[in-house]
Amino acid sequence: AARAGAAAAVDDAVRRLAAAQPRDQVEHLLAEAEAAHRAAVDAAQEARDRVQELQQARLDGMAAVLAEDLRDGEPCRVCGSTEHPAPVASLAVVPTEDRIERAQAAYEEAGARREAASNRVGRLRAEHDGLLETAGETSVEALAADLDAARESLAAAGARAAEAERLEAVLHRDERELERVRDAARENDRRLTENRARDRELADEQARLRAELDEARGGDATPQARMARLGGEADALAAAVEAQRDADRAEEELAAARARAKAEAEAQGFGTPDEVLAAELSDEDQGELRDRLRRFEDEEAAVRDLLGDPELIAAARAAPPDVPALQARFAAAESAHTIAASSARAARARLARLADLRADLDAAVRDWRPAAERHAVAERLAGLASGKSAANERGVSLPAYVLGARLEQVVAAANERLVHMSGARYELIPTEAKAAGDRSRSAGGLGLRVADAWTGRERDPVTLSGGESFITSLSLALGLADVVTAETGGAEIGTLFVDEGFGTLDAETLDEVMDVLDGLRDGGRAVGIVSHVAELRARIPAQLRITKERGGSTAKIVV
């Protein structure tokens, strides 16, 4: 019964080993593809920034471009005036439309390469996940060892099956021998019954002969006395007998012949010669009797050979056997034989029942195995996705893993600004540990640490001061905006609002933060700041001031 499972284990080990061999190569190709994808994303981002810079430079220098076309007396295409008292002159080189178009084409080409790299990463990741699903993360050497062990188990199961077949053949041979011995015992019983009947017949014959002897003795004391008396009488009658001998010879010969005939008939089991004549058989019946006679003669020869056996002769010369003990042993052997026969019948019945159950079990296993395989795949996938499976070494759930990948992109974009705003002191580092204050039951994967370049150590974000936490949060928000822009194919988030937090910054940090925000505004984005810090009023040219009054709040635009 174990052979099917062992064979299935060998097939599974072969399948996993076949998947594990290309798994490592695909994993290496996937790492290269992901690196190429990141490079393509960076190249596309740089191309997009280049396009925006050229467009902004074109917009900034548009007045100078229009001023080049102004002619005295000709109306301005913007305001319609024929007078041009102060045309704008630009010292910087204004990008041409052709240059902007080439930059846009380069950006589109970079976007296409980024998309191709993303598709290749997705294809390789799907292939790698498929191979990982089949082979797991076990090494090729370990899977090869598992295959060898499975093959050894299959060989051992085959050996046990061969031994079971040999024992079954031995059982059948012993059963046949048991039937032969039982037949021999029945034959011996039949012969014993015949011998007992023959003994009774011989005893009857002895009694008859004894009666005839008594009758022949007559009134004499012994047969010898009678013989002596009759001898004397015979001598007296000898002369008379001799005289009539010739006359009686023929009659005597006839009588002798009749007597021999009668004796022969009696010897053959008939009462009179007439019965012999009446019992004359046909040739066919005589053939059957001759065949029976030959069988009896063969049996007699076999018995004579058996009686000539030295062991039997020695047994006959030995003391008489203990018949009651032998009968008791025979009864015990007969009882053991009955029990063995009953056990054999029960064993055959159990064997037939087990064969039926084995067929039912094989059918049930065949019906169960596809569902079990599908369940194993679904269970493994669910375990990997939830982070509860042992195969998920990091213990990170699928949502956390996806968000962790996005978080790495956000952190990379955020660090570009955090380094500037913190004076090259702080840098964010993603970690698989749980974030501070995370009381959820899910596994980690979305935690952050802050690398402090001044101390050379990593620290928890909760140890940052209020101003440091603000610039860190602002960097993350701006990094998230950049990632969203890159993922949507360049569709920017054109307007950003920063609500409060500036009051926690010192003057130097505030200048660095405002430099970053000014850079966003110069890049074409509208940046709105909600704050009560009075110092910001001098740095923000366009303001919407809210004044609280008893009758309600009022808004006032200040440029």
XYZ file of C-alpha atoms in Angstrom:
559
model
C 0.000 0.000 0.000
C 2.965 2.324 0.550
C 4.266 1.980 -2.992
C 1.768 4.469 -4.489
C 2.603 7.135 -1.889
C 6.346 6.552 -2.298
C 6.030 6.826 -6.089
C 4.034 10.059 -5.693
C 6.736 11.407 -3.334
C 9.415 10.598 -5.948
C 7.392 12.368 -8.664
C 6.899 15.417 -6.398
C 10.626 15.524 -5.545
C 11.537 15.286 -9.250
C 9.107 18.108 -10.067
C 10.448 20.358 -7.301
C 14.064 19.655 -8.260
C 13.297 20.434 -11.915
C 11.771 23.769 -10.830
C 14.564 24.590 -8.360
C 17.338 24.355 -10.956
C 16.148 27.365 -13.064
C 14.801 29.177 -9.986
C 18.149 30.691 -8.921
C 18.923 31.801 -12.483
C 15.527 33.493 -12.810
C 16.059 35.129 -9.410
C 19.379 36.559 -10.651
C 17.739 37.778 -13.862
C 14.927 39.323 -11.792
C 17.414 41.257 -9.654
C 19.108 42.547 -12.818
C 15.737 43.462 -14.332
C 14.678 45.326 -11.176
C 17.945 47.249 -11.196
C 17.400 48.070 -14.865
C 13.819 49.115 -14.081
C 14.994 51.480 -11.329
C 17.583 52.927 -13.687
C 14.889 53.367 -16.354
C 12.581 55.077 -13.823
C 15.396 57.423 -12.816
C 16.215 58.137 -16.463
C 12.540 58.866 -17.216
C 12.330 61.124 -14.172
C 15.450 63.004 -15.285
C 14.056 63.345 -18.814
C 10.772 64.647 -17.416
C 12.620 67.147 -15.225
C 14.619 68.232 -18.286
C 11.420 68.816 -20.251
C 9.947 70.833 -17.401
C 13.122 72.875 -17.060
C 13.119 73.669 -20.777
C 9.406 74.521 -20.706
C 9.894 76.762 -17.686
C 12.907 78.424 -19.334
C 10.829 78.869 -22.477
C 8.039 80.452 -20.450
C 10.456 82.675 -18.546
C 12.074 83.814 -21.770
C 8.854 84.113 -23.769
C 8.728 87.887 -23.250
C 12.211 88.220 -24.749
C 11.205 85.997 -27.691
C 8.157 88.172 -28.361
C 10.260 91.332 -27.968
C 12.569 90.165 -30.753
C 9.654 90.276 -33.200
C 8.533 93.838 -32.218
C 8.831 96.548 -34.885
C 8.222 100.242 -34.422
C 4.767 101.152 -35.670
C 3.596 97.502 -35.733
C 1.105 96.434 -33.057
C 2.264 94.074 -30.298
C 0.754 90.624 -30.576
C 0.118 90.619 -26.834
C -1.183 94.067 -25.942
C -1.810 95.562 -29.466
C 0.156 98.739 -28.757
C 2.196 100.222 -31.639
C 4.658 101.744 -29.181
C 7.334 99.633 -27.580
C 9.126 101.806 -25.038
C 10.927 99.042 -23.049
C 11.195 95.706 -24.871
C 12.537 92.875 -22.697
C 15.986 91.607 -23.426
C 17.099 88.222 -22.019
C 20.730 87.401 -21.413
C 19.979 83.674 -21.049
C 19.513 81.359 -24.020
C 15.796 80.674 -24.519
C 15.110 77.059 -25.549
C 13.483 76.653 -28.927
C 10.323 74.682 -29.607
C 12.380 72.118 -31.510
C 14.648 71.603 -28.538
C 11.662 71.164 -26.243
C 10.129 68.672 -28.680
C 13.388 66.680 -28.781
C 13.473 66.668 -24.989
C 9.831 65.569 -24.931
C 10.630 62.784 -27.433
C 13.573 61.710 -25.255
C 11.250 61.676 -22.254
C 8.681 59.552 -24.116
C 11.423 57.171 -25.244
C 12.669 56.919 -21.649
C 9.084 56.270 -20.558
C 8.803 53.478 -23.129
C 12.040 51.932 -21.835
C 10.732 52.245 -18.296
C 7.478 50.520 -19.296
C 9.403 47.737 -21.101
C 11.626 47.284 -18.051
C 8.521 47.168 -15.831
C 6.915 44.536 -18.074
C 10.095 42.438 -18.005
C 10.237 42.711 -14.217
C 6.592 41.600 -14.002
C 7.173 38.694 -16.365
C 10.301 37.519 -14.520
C 8.600 37.976 -11.140
C 5.647 35.856 -12.280
C 8.027 33.184 -13.577
C 10.056 33.328 -10.373
C 6.915 33.116 -8.226
C 5.746 30.095 -10.227
C 9.083 28.330 -9.764
C 9.171 29.346 -6.103
C 5.637 27.996 -5.651
C 6.724 24.646 -7.082
C 10.207 24.304 -5.553
C 9.932 26.584 -2.512
C 13.072 28.191 -1.175
C 14.853 24.933 -0.498
C 18.282 24.613 -2.089
C 18.927 22.364 -5.063
C 21.225 20.160 -2.964
C 18.532 19.677 -0.301
C 15.922 18.858 -2.949
C 18.323 16.372 -4.555
C 18.794 14.773 -1.124
C 14.992 14.647 -0.707
C 14.719 12.956 -4.122
C 17.318 10.344 -3.127
C 15.479 9.711 0.145
C 12.145 9.380 -1.709
C 13.693 6.913 -4.143
C 15.098 4.898 -1.238
C 11.638 4.852 0.353
C 10.138 3.661 -2.944
C 12.764 0.907 -3.218
C 12.067 -0.146 0.382
C 8.310 -0.227 -0.313
C 8.952 -2.341 -3.421
C 11.072 -4.754 -1.365
C 8.332 -5.039 1.260
C 5.751 -5.659 -1.476
C 7.933 -8.421 -2.980
C 8.288 -9.995 0.489
C 4.500 -9.838 0.938
C 3.975 -11.588 -2.408
C 6.514 -14.268 -1.442
C 4.746 -14.849 1.888
C 1.408 -15.056 0.090
C 2.836 -17.734 -2.231
C 4.132 -19.626 0.823
C 0.674 -19.381 2.401
C -0.954 -20.844 -0.733
C 1.612 -23.679 -0.808
C 0.989 -24.463 2.871
C -2.768 -24.453 2.259
C -2.340 -26.969 -0.575
C -0.129 -29.137 1.657
C -2.785 -28.931 4.367
C -5.454 -30.164 1.942
C -3.163 -33.022 0.843
C -2.524 -34.069 4.457
C -6.252 -33.854 5.189
C -7.002 -36.141 2.191
C -4.343 -38.600 3.370
C -5.885 -38.584 6.855
C -9.336 -39.314 5.417
C -7.835 -42.194 3.340
C -6.141 -43.620 6.444
C -9.453 -43.426 8.321
C -11.170 -45.304 5.495
C -8.507 -48.026 5.485
C -8.687 -48.302 9.261
C -12.441 -48.789 9.015
C -11.958 -51.489 6.339
C -9.323 -53.278 8.469
C -11.641 -53.262 11.461
C -14.401 -54.741 9.336
C -11.912 -57.367 8.049
C -10.943 -58.199 11.632
C -14.579 -58.845 12.501
C -14.980 -61.073 9.432
C -11.851 -63.087 10.386
C -13.126 -63.472 13.943
C -16.426 -64.815 12.617
C -14.561 -67.226 10.315
C -12.448 -68.449 13.256
C -15.575 -69.089 15.304
C -17.163 -71.011 12.409
C -14.045 -73.172 11.945
C -13.900 -73.826 15.666
C -17.536 -74.963 15.573
C -16.814 -77.243 12.648
C -13.827 -78.723 14.519
C -16.004 -79.418 17.552
C -18.563 -81.052 15.306
C -15.854 -83.201 13.671
C -14.483 -84.306 17.078
C -17.816 -85.769 18.023
C -17.857 -87.698 21.316
C -14.070 -88.021 21.535
C -12.137 -86.060 24.066
C -9.737 -84.607 21.593
C -9.272 -84.596 17.886
C -6.202 -86.860 18.325
C -8.239 -89.445 20.165
C -10.856 -89.371 17.540
C -8.167 -89.737 14.869
C -6.678 -92.785 16.636
C -10.068 -94.456 16.920
C -10.904 -93.729 13.346
C -7.455 -94.997 12.283
C -8.209 -98.405 13.692
C -11.544 -98.476 11.960
C -9.834 -97.380 8.775
C -7.430 -100.279 8.907
C -10.384 -102.666 9.211
C -12.070 -101.120 6.276
C -8.893 -100.856 4.137
C -9.462 -104.094 2.417
C -13.022 -103.232 1.525
C -12.005 -99.837 0.402
C -9.257 -101.259 -1.774
C -11.771 -103.505 -3.441
C -14.086 -100.752 -4.318
C -11.313 -98.236 -5.035
C -11.308 -98.757 -8.732
C -15.066 -98.483 -8.866
C -15.156 -95.431 -6.725
C -12.135 -93.690 -8.289
C -14.077 -92.111 -11.034
C -16.739 -91.070 -8.597
C -14.090 -89.728 -6.283
C -12.417 -87.809 -9.063
C -15.758 -86.327 -9.965
C -16.446 -85.485 -6.400
C -12.950 -84.044 -6.099
C -13.487 -81.949 -9.154
C -16.810 -80.803 -7.803
C -15.169 -80.095 -4.478
C -12.392 -78.137 -6.112
C -14.959 -76.254 -8.124
C -16.960 -75.549 -5.001
C -13.838 -74.625 -3.052
C -12.684 -72.332 -5.823
C -16.166 -70.812 -5.963
C -16.171 -70.336 -2.205
C -12.654 -68.918 -2.388
C -13.937 -66.419 -4.891
C -16.890 -65.515 -2.688
C -19.611 -67.762 -4.259
C -21.754 -70.371 -2.596
C -21.947 -72.942 -5.455
C -20.517 -73.355 -8.943
C -23.950 -72.592 -10.274
C -23.665 -69.136 -8.735
C -20.322 -68.764 -10.508
C -21.959 -69.572 -13.818
C -24.783 -67.172 -13.037
C -22.317 -64.434 -12.057
C -20.341 -64.658 -15.250
C -19.523 -61.071 -16.286
C -19.267 -59.436 -19.657
C -15.900 -58.439 -21.097
C -16.505 -54.768 -20.185
C -17.318 -55.646 -16.575
C -14.359 -57.982 -16.443
C -12.144 -55.124 -17.718
C -13.339 -52.899 -14.915
C -12.678 -55.620 -12.379
C -9.233 -56.284 -13.830
C -8.483 -52.561 -13.536
C -9.692 -52.646 -9.959
C -7.612 -55.747 -9.356
C -4.526 -54.021 -10.738
C -5.171 -51.046 -8.440
C -5.502 -53.394 -5.485
C -2.307 -55.162 -6.515
C -0.507 -51.818 -6.817
C -1.854 -50.824 -3.425
C -0.728 -54.199 -2.023
C 2.755 -53.672 -3.484
C 2.866 -50.179 -1.969
C 1.741 -51.596 1.388
C 4.361 -54.375 1.168
C 7.023 -51.743 0.414
C 5.747 -49.754 3.356
C 5.813 -52.815 5.577
C 9.403 -53.445 4.467
C 10.423 -50.011 5.766
C 13.099 -50.525 8.474
C 11.570 -47.854 10.607
C 8.167 -49.594 10.550
C 9.797 -52.938 11.296
C 11.642 -51.369 14.197
C 8.403 -49.796 15.355
C 6.624 -53.166 15.159
C 9.316 -54.777 17.298
C 9.108 -51.952 19.795
C 6.657 -51.799 22.650
C 3.001 -51.279 21.713
C 2.082 -47.611 21.336
C -0.003 -45.760 23.849
C -3.222 -45.649 21.833
C -5.137 -43.336 24.220
C -2.247 -40.875 24.199
C -2.042 -41.093 20.418
C -5.788 -40.636 20.174
C -5.504 -37.578 22.441
C -2.708 -36.223 20.283
C -4.797 -36.956 17.205
C -7.761 -35.117 18.739
C -5.502 -32.171 19.608
C -4.073 -32.178 16.092
C -7.594 -32.396 14.655
C -8.660 -29.451 16.835
C -5.589 -27.452 15.793
C -6.339 -28.357 12.188
C -9.938 -27.150 12.601
C -8.750 -23.899 14.189
C -6.125 -23.437 11.443
C -8.706 -24.079 8.744
C -11.108 -21.617 10.368
C -8.306 -19.060 10.652
C -7.361 -19.644 7.025
C -10.973 -19.097 5.924
C -11.194 -15.952 8.058
C -7.851 -14.754 6.671
C -9.046 -15.332 3.108
C -12.252 -13.428 3.903
C -10.241 -10.586 5.442
C -7.914 -10.628 2.438
C -10.859 -10.297 0.056
C -12.336 -7.550 2.231
C -9.000 -5.716 2.368
C -8.686 -5.982 -1.408
C -12.136 -4.380 -1.776
C -11.247 -1.681 0.768
C -7.933 -1.072 -0.980
C -9.738 -0.573 -4.298
C -12.174 1.822 -2.583
C -9.258 3.627 -0.913
C -7.352 3.941 -4.206
C -10.453 5.383 -5.860
C -11.002 7.783 -2.950
C -7.327 8.852 -3.013
C -7.506 9.416 -6.772
C -10.589 11.604 -6.254
C -9.022 13.349 -3.252
C -5.532 14.021 -4.640
C -6.456 16.792 -7.209
C -8.493 18.638 -4.576
C -5.672 18.190 -2.046
C -3.126 19.536 -4.510
C -5.324 22.538 -5.276
C -5.911 23.063 -1.558
C -2.161 22.829 -0.870
C -1.473 25.466 -3.539
C -4.225 27.736 -2.204
C -3.134 27.174 1.397
C 0.508 27.883 0.566
C -0.448 30.999 -1.401
C -2.686 32.173 1.450
C 0.109 31.538 3.961
C 2.619 33.429 1.840
C 0.169 36.290 1.267
C -0.724 36.554 4.969
C 2.869 36.152 6.171
C 1.914 33.207 8.432
C 3.597 30.486 6.364
C 7.050 29.167 7.282
C 8.043 29.653 3.635
C 7.561 33.411 4.146
C 10.884 33.875 5.934
C 10.334 37.581 6.541
C 6.836 37.109 7.938
C 5.581 40.022 5.831
C 2.030 39.925 4.439
C 1.387 40.599 0.766
C -0.215 44.056 1.350
C 2.679 44.988 3.625
C 5.169 43.675 1.044
C 3.587 45.725 -1.768
C 3.360 48.793 0.442
C 6.950 48.186 1.547
C 8.112 48.272 -2.080
C 6.210 51.519 -2.595
C 7.598 52.814 0.697
C 11.162 52.203 -0.533
C 10.429 54.350 -3.600
C 8.821 57.062 -1.428
C 11.773 56.991 0.999
C 14.273 57.269 -1.868
C 12.451 60.326 -3.199
C 11.986 61.774 0.314
C 15.679 61.464 1.204
C 16.605 63.804 -1.672
C 14.791 66.609 0.140
C 15.356 65.461 3.740
C 19.124 65.547 3.257
C 18.839 69.138 2.021
C 16.392 70.304 4.700
C 18.335 68.660 7.550
C 21.712 69.948 6.440
C 22.854 66.474 5.293
C 22.280 65.102 8.805
C 19.249 62.823 8.517
C 18.314 60.086 6.068
C 15.363 57.673 6.231
C 15.953 53.885 6.072
C 13.120 51.352 5.546
C 13.124 48.407 7.942
C 11.184 45.149 8.156
C 10.577 45.682 11.874
C 7.263 47.094 13.027
C 7.004 50.834 13.098
C 7.030 52.506 16.510
C 3.607 52.467 18.108
C 2.285 49.785 15.718
C -0.055 47.610 17.800
C -1.583 45.701 14.885
C -1.336 41.957 14.712
C 0.118 42.013 11.194
C 3.788 41.391 10.535
C 6.238 44.219 9.967
C 7.606 45.549 6.717
C 6.492 49.209 6.913
C 8.821 50.485 9.597
C 11.240 53.407 9.262
C 14.518 54.270 10.967
C 16.407 57.541 10.826
C 20.137 57.469 10.098
C 21.908 60.297 11.981
C 25.096 61.255 10.134
C 26.332 63.250 13.136
C 26.286 60.282 15.536
C 26.707 57.519 12.959
C 23.771 55.608 14.447
C 20.201 54.782 13.542
C 17.388 56.044 15.712
C 13.635 55.667 16.021
C 11.577 58.462 14.388
C 9.821 59.085 17.727
C 13.130 60.447 19.100
C 13.096 63.352 16.615
C 12.193 66.793 17.824
C 9.062 68.589 16.655
C 10.847 70.455 13.874
C 12.783 67.376 12.776
C 9.536 65.365 12.692
C 7.957 68.104 10.570
C 10.676 68.163 7.924
C 10.706 64.365 7.882
C 6.934 64.228 7.341
C 7.170 66.974 4.699
C 9.921 65.043 2.874
C 7.778 61.907 2.889
C 4.783 63.801 1.551
C 6.840 65.328 -1.284
C 8.444 61.947 -2.019
C 4.975 60.361 -2.188
C 3.919 63.057 -4.682
C 6.966 62.286 -6.848
C 6.250 58.529 -6.797
C 2.594 59.093 -7.688
C 3.721 61.308 -10.565
C 6.144 58.652 -11.837
C 3.588 55.841 -11.514
C 0.896 57.783 -13.418
C 3.135 58.343 -16.423
C 4.129 61.929 -15.595
C 0.727 63.283 -14.533
C 1.852 65.644 -11.793
C 0.189 66.678 -8.589
C 0.160 70.354 -9.506
C -0.872 71.802 -6.159
C 0.493 71.008 -2.694
C -0.652 72.353 0.693
C 1.454 72.286 3.855
C -0.623 72.794 6.999
C 1.201 74.206 10.039
C 4.392 72.822 11.569
C 6.617 75.764 10.643
C 6.532 77.148 14.184
C 8.680 74.219 15.367
C 11.572 75.107 13.032
C 14.568 77.203 13.854
C 15.575 79.964 11.455
C 18.217 77.938 9.620
C 15.947 74.932 9.151
C 13.104 77.199 8.069
C 15.350 78.668 5.345
C 16.225 75.176 4.087
C 12.559 74.129 4.064
C 11.562 77.260 2.180
C 14.344 76.638 -0.355
C 12.870 73.230 -1.061
C 9.345 74.630 -1.385
C 10.627 77.431 -3.631
C 12.252 74.768 -5.808
C 8.875 73.022 -6.149
C 7.236 76.307 -7.081
C 9.938 77.065 -9.622
C 9.294 73.632 -11.116
C 5.756 74.639 -11.995
C 3.838 73.508 -8.929
C 1.594 75.656 -6.790
C 2.534 75.377 -3.109
C 0.139 76.563 -0.402
C 1.270 77.094 3.216
C -1.098 77.304 6.187
C 0.758 78.845 9.120
C 0.645 81.416 11.945
C 4.395 82.094 11.787
C 4.860 85.840 11.209
C 8.273 85.359 9.618
C 6.700 83.564 6.689
C 4.806 86.705 5.688
C 8.004 88.273 4.422
C 8.904 85.217 2.349
C 5.559 84.402 0.719
C 4.636 86.903 -2.025
C 0.997 85.868 -2.513
C -1.020 85.564 0.695
C -4.591 84.915 1.779
C -4.918 86.355 5.284
C -7.769 85.195 7.525
C -8.856 87.571 10.278
C -11.087 86.365 13.094
C -13.689 88.848 14.290
C -16.721 88.750 16.536
C -19.099 88.745 13.610
C -17.140 86.072 11.736
C -13.854 85.551 9.909
C -12.820 87.535 6.851
C -10.342 86.722 4.081
C -8.056 89.227 2.396
C -5.719 88.728 -0.544
C -2.312 90.322 -0.095
C 0.279 90.432 -2.927
